[in-house]
Amino acid sequence: IVDRLRCDDTGRVPFSVEFTPPRDADGEARLWRTVREFERLRPAFVSMTYGAGGSTSDRTVRITGDLAEATTLLPVAHLTAVGHSIAELRSMVGSYADRGISNILVLRGDPPGAPLGEWTMHPEGVRYADELVRLVRDLGDFHVGVASFPEGHYRSPDLQHDTKYLVAKLRAGAEYSITQMFFDVEHYLRLRDRVAAFDPEQGAKPIIPELMPITSLGSVRRMVELSGSALPAELETALALAAGDGPVEDRAAVREIGIERATLMGERLIAEGVPALHFITLNFARATSEVLANLGLGATQPVRN
Ligand code: FAD
């Protein structure tokens, strides 16, 4: 992944996209249409999430494997520790290797009912993500990324603690991090400064900002609650006004604000020298493609091979 985080000949910053394992056959068909749309735009990599509580492990492995075998894309498989013994985690990593996947985003995962649910370690599992980074690195030639949190992880008592344990994951062998979504660029810039001040060597590793073009007020409110990120008051007010008072929110008006916000954030982040932009797509291509077009990113010619 790190090797792919280079601007192209025209100085354009790379981008990447996140998919989630579909729930049913219709969802899978839609995912594949979305995958083919993005394939034409040539992302640096694509990532596939791992359902909360390890709930989608089989689908994550199967579809990420299919992405590796049936597309020109470079997939990154998410792997979470929650609910798994070390033996199961080893076996999952083995399944990824069998499907030709060597890039893994290592996460602790959330317990059911997060963010409120208590974290309980599997009796034969790992407690924190840095242990899983070491485990995966010891299993073979894997390239590992981890999560970072511009506003601090919701279980971190303060940002100093948060930075210390992010750096622990990087020291354990992670080569880069991808951030939680955020809606104020300042949070990202402060995270970058904190890591660089704490440990300049680890601070040199790429911190890839994650953007989510908002297309629904209801869904961003739910996601923000689960992620521990904040929706800035001015943005929430603008979205609520656009959504209107009716029983069904005005999705077109909300979407317009969401696309504009993601575009402005992307412009500022690029100006600040980010290594790439990573987009949460929810398995839809349109919103992210619009932001990419606004930013002048992504190949414009179809890929023929
Ligand atoms: P950790 O790094 O282990 O940190 C968890 C908390 O413990 C933090 O507060 C940290 O500061 C603290 N901590 C860490 N080590 C120590 C230590 N040694 N001593 C004391 N405290 C410590 N979840 C999913 O279920 N599936 C996914 O696919 C998924 N993808 C994600 C992708 C990205 C880019 C991000 C940002 C998050 C993703 N998540 C996913 C959510 C993630 O699993 C949760 O946020 C989880 O609560 C934290 O995971 P972590 O790997 O950061 O945990």
XYZ file of C-alpha atoms and ligand atoms in Angstrom:
358
model
C 0.000 0.000 0.000
C 2.695 2.417 1.035
C 4.404 1.928 -2.360
C 1.208 3.027 -4.065
C 0.870 6.270 -2.108
C 2.637 8.371 -4.708
C 1.218 11.159 -6.809
C 0.931 10.312 -10.507
C 2.891 12.048 -13.299
C 0.511 14.981 -13.208
C 0.892 15.401 -9.440
C -2.515 13.996 -8.556
C -2.912 12.458 -5.112
C -3.972 8.792 -5.037
C -7.337 7.752 -3.657
C -8.789 4.536 -2.282
C -12.252 3.278 -1.391
C -13.852 1.169 1.316
C -16.499 -1.473 0.645
C -18.565 -3.503 3.092
C -19.576 -7.168 2.719
C -23.074 -7.245 1.175
C -25.916 -8.908 3.090
C -27.663 -10.689 0.199
C -27.516 -11.486 -3.508
C -28.948 -8.083 -4.539
C -26.385 -6.319 -2.391
C -23.635 -8.426 -3.907
C -24.750 -7.573 -7.448
C -24.723 -3.878 -6.542
C -21.286 -4.186 -4.965
C -19.891 -5.682 -8.166
C -21.373 -2.862 -10.272
C -19.749 -0.387 -7.884
C -16.457 -2.271 -7.994
C -16.425 -2.080 -11.808
C -17.162 1.673 -11.698
C -14.232 2.275 -9.388
C -11.974 -0.067 -11.310
C -12.143 2.388 -14.233
C -10.989 5.204 -11.929
C -7.928 3.238 -10.755
C -7.849 3.581 -6.980
C -4.529 2.877 -5.271
C -6.301 0.163 -3.268
C -9.743 -0.894 -2.070
C -10.573 -2.138 1.404
C -13.245 -4.565 2.610
C -14.591 -4.214 6.136
C -15.121 -7.025 8.623
C -18.609 -7.026 10.175
C -19.057 -5.917 13.781
C -18.286 -8.729 16.202
C -16.633 -10.766 13.437
C -20.085 -11.338 11.924
C -19.065 -11.313 8.264
C -15.770 -13.189 8.365
C -16.680 -15.744 5.665
C -18.121 -13.121 3.314
C -15.202 -10.748 3.912
C -12.705 -13.475 2.997
C -14.682 -14.700 -0.010
C -15.356 -11.298 -1.562
C -11.928 -9.855 -0.825
C -10.459 -12.968 -2.446
C -12.701 -12.468 -5.476
C -11.529 -8.850 -5.704
C -7.924 -10.053 -5.730
C -8.586 -12.672 -8.397
C -11.221 -11.133 -10.668
C -10.293 -7.434 -10.828
C -7.304 -5.188 -11.422
C -7.734 -3.755 -7.898
C -5.417 -4.196 -4.912
C -7.569 -5.301 -1.966
C -6.923 -4.692 1.699
C -8.824 -7.030 4.025
C -9.944 -5.743 7.426
C -9.482 -8.192 10.311
C -10.856 -7.684 13.821
C -9.883 -9.439 17.045
C -13.274 -9.275 18.736
C -14.811 -12.672 19.536
C -11.901 -14.673 18.080
C -9.295 -16.914 19.695
C -5.701 -16.617 18.511
C -6.133 -19.957 16.709
C -9.134 -18.548 14.796
C -7.263 -15.356 13.972
C -4.341 -17.378 12.609
C -6.732 -19.407 10.517
C -8.384 -16.226 9.150
C -4.996 -14.837 8.156
C -4.254 -18.195 6.492
C -7.524 -17.943 4.534
C -6.518 -14.479 3.309
C -3.096 -15.753 2.278
C -4.738 -18.658 0.405
C -6.726 -16.129 -1.634
C -3.627 -14.107 -2.468
C -4.265 -11.280 -0.007
C -1.210 -9.872 1.716
C -2.554 -6.463 2.810
C -4.462 -6.524 6.082
C -5.977 -3.670 8.097
C -5.673 -4.892 11.680
C -8.325 -3.788 14.167
C -9.512 -4.702 17.594
C -13.165 -4.434 16.555
C -16.143 -3.369 18.620
C -18.284 -5.500 20.892
C -21.982 -5.826 20.038
C -23.842 -2.716 21.166
C -20.808 -0.415 20.680
C -20.024 2.245 21.628
C -21.716 1.399 24.937
C -21.016 -2.340 25.149
C -18.184 -3.434 27.437
C -15.133 -4.782 25.643
C -14.500 -8.352 26.765
C -11.433 -10.122 25.561
C -11.862 -13.626 24.120
C -10.274 -15.918 26.773
C -7.816 -17.184 24.179
C -7.672 -14.029 22.088
C -5.848 -10.668 22.141
C -6.732 -7.564 24.139
C -5.448 -4.756 21.913
C -4.793 -4.252 18.220
C -0.992 -3.975 18.632
C -0.928 -7.649 19.713
C -2.782 -8.590 16.537
C -0.347 -6.536 14.447
C 2.514 -8.634 15.885
C 0.595 -11.869 15.357
C -0.114 -11.103 11.693
C 3.454 -9.944 11.042
C 4.803 -13.146 12.613
C 2.628 -15.274 10.340
C 4.279 -14.238 7.089
C 5.011 -11.502 4.622
C 1.941 -9.379 5.306
C 1.658 -5.617 4.972
C -0.303 -4.281 7.885
C -2.243 -1.063 8.403
C -4.106 0.072 11.520
C -6.847 2.495 12.548
C -6.197 6.016 13.812
C -8.625 8.459 15.370
C -8.372 12.199 14.638
C -10.733 12.969 17.536
C -9.335 10.199 19.757
C -10.863 6.728 20.144
C -14.041 6.815 22.229
C -12.427 4.573 24.864
C -9.282 6.721 25.188
C -9.320 8.861 28.328
C -7.392 11.621 26.540
C -5.483 12.349 23.327
C -2.091 11.642 24.931
C -3.198 8.090 25.745
C -4.687 7.742 22.267
C -1.451 8.840 20.585
C 0.694 6.554 22.751
C -1.226 3.447 21.718
C -1.492 4.429 18.071
C 2.290 4.737 18.085
C 2.467 1.305 19.815
C 0.610 -0.213 16.838
C 2.987 1.468 14.392
C 6.033 0.322 16.382
C 4.600 -3.210 16.370
C 5.024 -3.200 12.593
C 2.067 -1.392 11.031
C 3.206 0.497 7.946
C 0.413 3.085 7.775
C -2.886 4.021 9.364
C -6.293 4.915 8.004
C -8.281 7.371 10.091
C -11.800 7.198 11.383
C -14.099 9.504 9.385
C -14.117 13.127 10.505
C -15.755 16.338 9.300
C -13.278 18.975 10.411
C -9.836 18.914 8.769
C -8.247 20.457 11.865
C -8.771 17.157 13.721
C -6.702 15.326 11.109
C -3.930 17.940 11.156
C -3.696 17.816 14.948
C -3.517 13.992 14.893
C -0.661 14.166 12.402
C 1.168 16.707 14.586
C 0.600 14.647 17.754
C 2.051 11.471 16.252
C 5.041 13.328 14.775
C 5.756 15.005 18.128
C 5.421 11.735 20.073
C 7.664 9.688 17.793
C 9.111 11.316 14.655
C 10.026 7.948 13.116
C 6.499 6.559 13.424
C 5.106 9.990 12.559
C 6.712 9.638 9.127
C 4.388 6.712 8.323
C 1.386 7.639 6.168
C -1.838 8.627 7.933
C -4.543 8.249 5.301
C -7.595 10.438 5.969
C -10.987 8.813 5.574
C -13.810 10.875 4.087
C -17.468 10.043 3.864
C -19.568 12.028 1.396
C -22.820 12.448 3.345
C -25.920 11.401 1.416
C -28.389 10.975 4.285
C -28.719 12.839 7.582
C -30.269 9.819 9.315
C -27.487 7.510 8.307
C -24.617 9.914 9.094
C -26.102 10.522 12.555
C -26.102 6.742 13.205
C -22.581 6.315 11.862
C -21.232 9.208 13.876
C -22.740 7.748 17.026
C -21.095 4.370 16.374
C -17.736 5.802 15.372
C -17.218 8.319 18.142
C -16.632 11.130 15.620
C -18.492 14.424 15.942
C -20.713 16.091 13.394
C -19.807 19.794 13.754
C -22.813 21.868 14.872
C -22.735 24.142 11.792
C -22.741 21.116 9.481
C -25.516 19.355 11.382
C -27.645 22.528 11.275
C -27.128 22.909 7.526
C -27.955 19.233 6.937
C -31.059 19.402 9.133
C -32.298 22.492 7.284
C -31.703 20.762 3.959
C -33.388 17.556 5.154
C -36.552 19.542 5.951
C -39.389 18.799 8.382
C -41.207 16.188 6.316
C -41.499 12.528 7.271
C -38.916 11.690 4.582
C -35.707 13.713 4.428
C -34.895 15.632 1.249
C -32.020 13.380 0.222
C -31.065 15.437 -2.854
C -30.574 18.583 -0.751
C -28.646 16.699 1.958
C -26.495 15.049 -0.665
C -25.580 18.389 -2.236
C -24.206 19.620 1.083
C -22.456 16.285 1.712
C -20.699 16.340 -1.653
C -19.678 19.968 -1.238
C -18.292 19.314 2.250
C -16.303 16.260 1.142
C -14.949 18.223 -1.838
C -13.843 21.163 0.328
C -12.259 18.815 2.864
C -10.493 16.926 0.065
C -9.095 20.172 -1.375
C -7.763 21.297 1.984
C -6.300 17.862 2.803
C -4.538 17.712 -0.567
C -3.124 21.191 0.048
C -1.873 19.918 3.418
C 0.066 17.131 1.673
C -1.908 14.015 2.616
C -0.616 10.708 1.184
C -4.039 9.731 -0.243
C -7.764 10.183 0.298
C -9.755 7.132 1.437
C -13.524 7.162 0.862
C -16.292 5.284 2.672
C -18.615 4.300 -0.188
C -21.290 2.126 1.498
C -21.018 0.173 -1.779
C -22.349 3.065 -3.911
C -20.163 4.688 -6.554
C -21.954 7.915 -7.395
C -21.287 10.223 -4.442
C -17.594 9.354 -4.192
C -17.170 9.579 -7.987
C -18.651 13.071 -7.922
C -16.240 14.176 -5.212
C -13.338 12.623 -7.142
C -14.438 14.436 -10.301
C -14.682 17.737 -8.373
C -11.142 17.158 -7.099
C -9.855 16.096 -10.519
C -8.807 12.690 -9.154
C -9.123 9.241 -10.676
C -8.309 8.001 -14.172
C -10.694 9.352 -16.774
C -10.074 6.649 -19.380
C -11.562 3.186 -18.907
C -9.032 0.552 -17.918
C -8.810 -1.975 -20.752
C -6.819 -4.737 -19.128
P -6.952 -0.502 19.648
O -5.816 0.090 18.907
O -6.686 -1.762 20.395
O -7.475 0.629 20.656
C -8.679 0.487 21.398
C -8.583 1.377 22.642
O -7.646 0.818 23.558
C -8.077 2.790 22.360
O -8.692 3.667 23.263
C -6.583 2.685 22.653
O -6.017 3.941 22.993
C -6.571 1.722 23.808
N -5.343 0.899 23.885
C -4.712 0.277 22.870
N -3.662 -0.434 23.334
C -3.649 -0.268 24.689
C -2.830 -0.761 25.745
N -1.789 -1.581 25.500
N -3.114 -0.379 27.020
C -4.154 0.455 27.287
N -4.980 0.948 26.318
C -4.719 0.598 25.036
N -14.536 -2.290 13.130
C -15.021 -3.487 12.684
O -15.668 -4.209 13.436
N -14.793 -3.900 11.390
C -14.080 -3.150 10.514
O -13.879 -3.558 9.365
C -13.580 -1.890 10.942
N -12.867 -1.103 10.105
C -12.361 0.084 10.551
C -11.593 0.869 9.678
C -11.060 2.089 10.092
C -10.249 2.925 9.126
C -11.301 2.533 11.428
C -10.743 3.854 11.878
C -12.053 1.764 12.314
C -12.587 0.536 11.890
N -13.332 -0.284 12.738
C -13.833 -1.490 12.288
C -13.642 0.151 14.108
C -12.611 -0.347 15.142
O -12.613 -1.759 15.201
C -13.037 0.251 16.482
O -12.898 1.640 16.465
C -12.376 -0.342 17.712
O -13.100 0.121 18.859
C -10.933 0.098 17.917
O -10.105 -0.621 17.150
P -8.508 -0.352 17.184
O -7.921 -1.339 16.272
O -8.208 1.068 17.001
O -8.202 -0.766 18.731
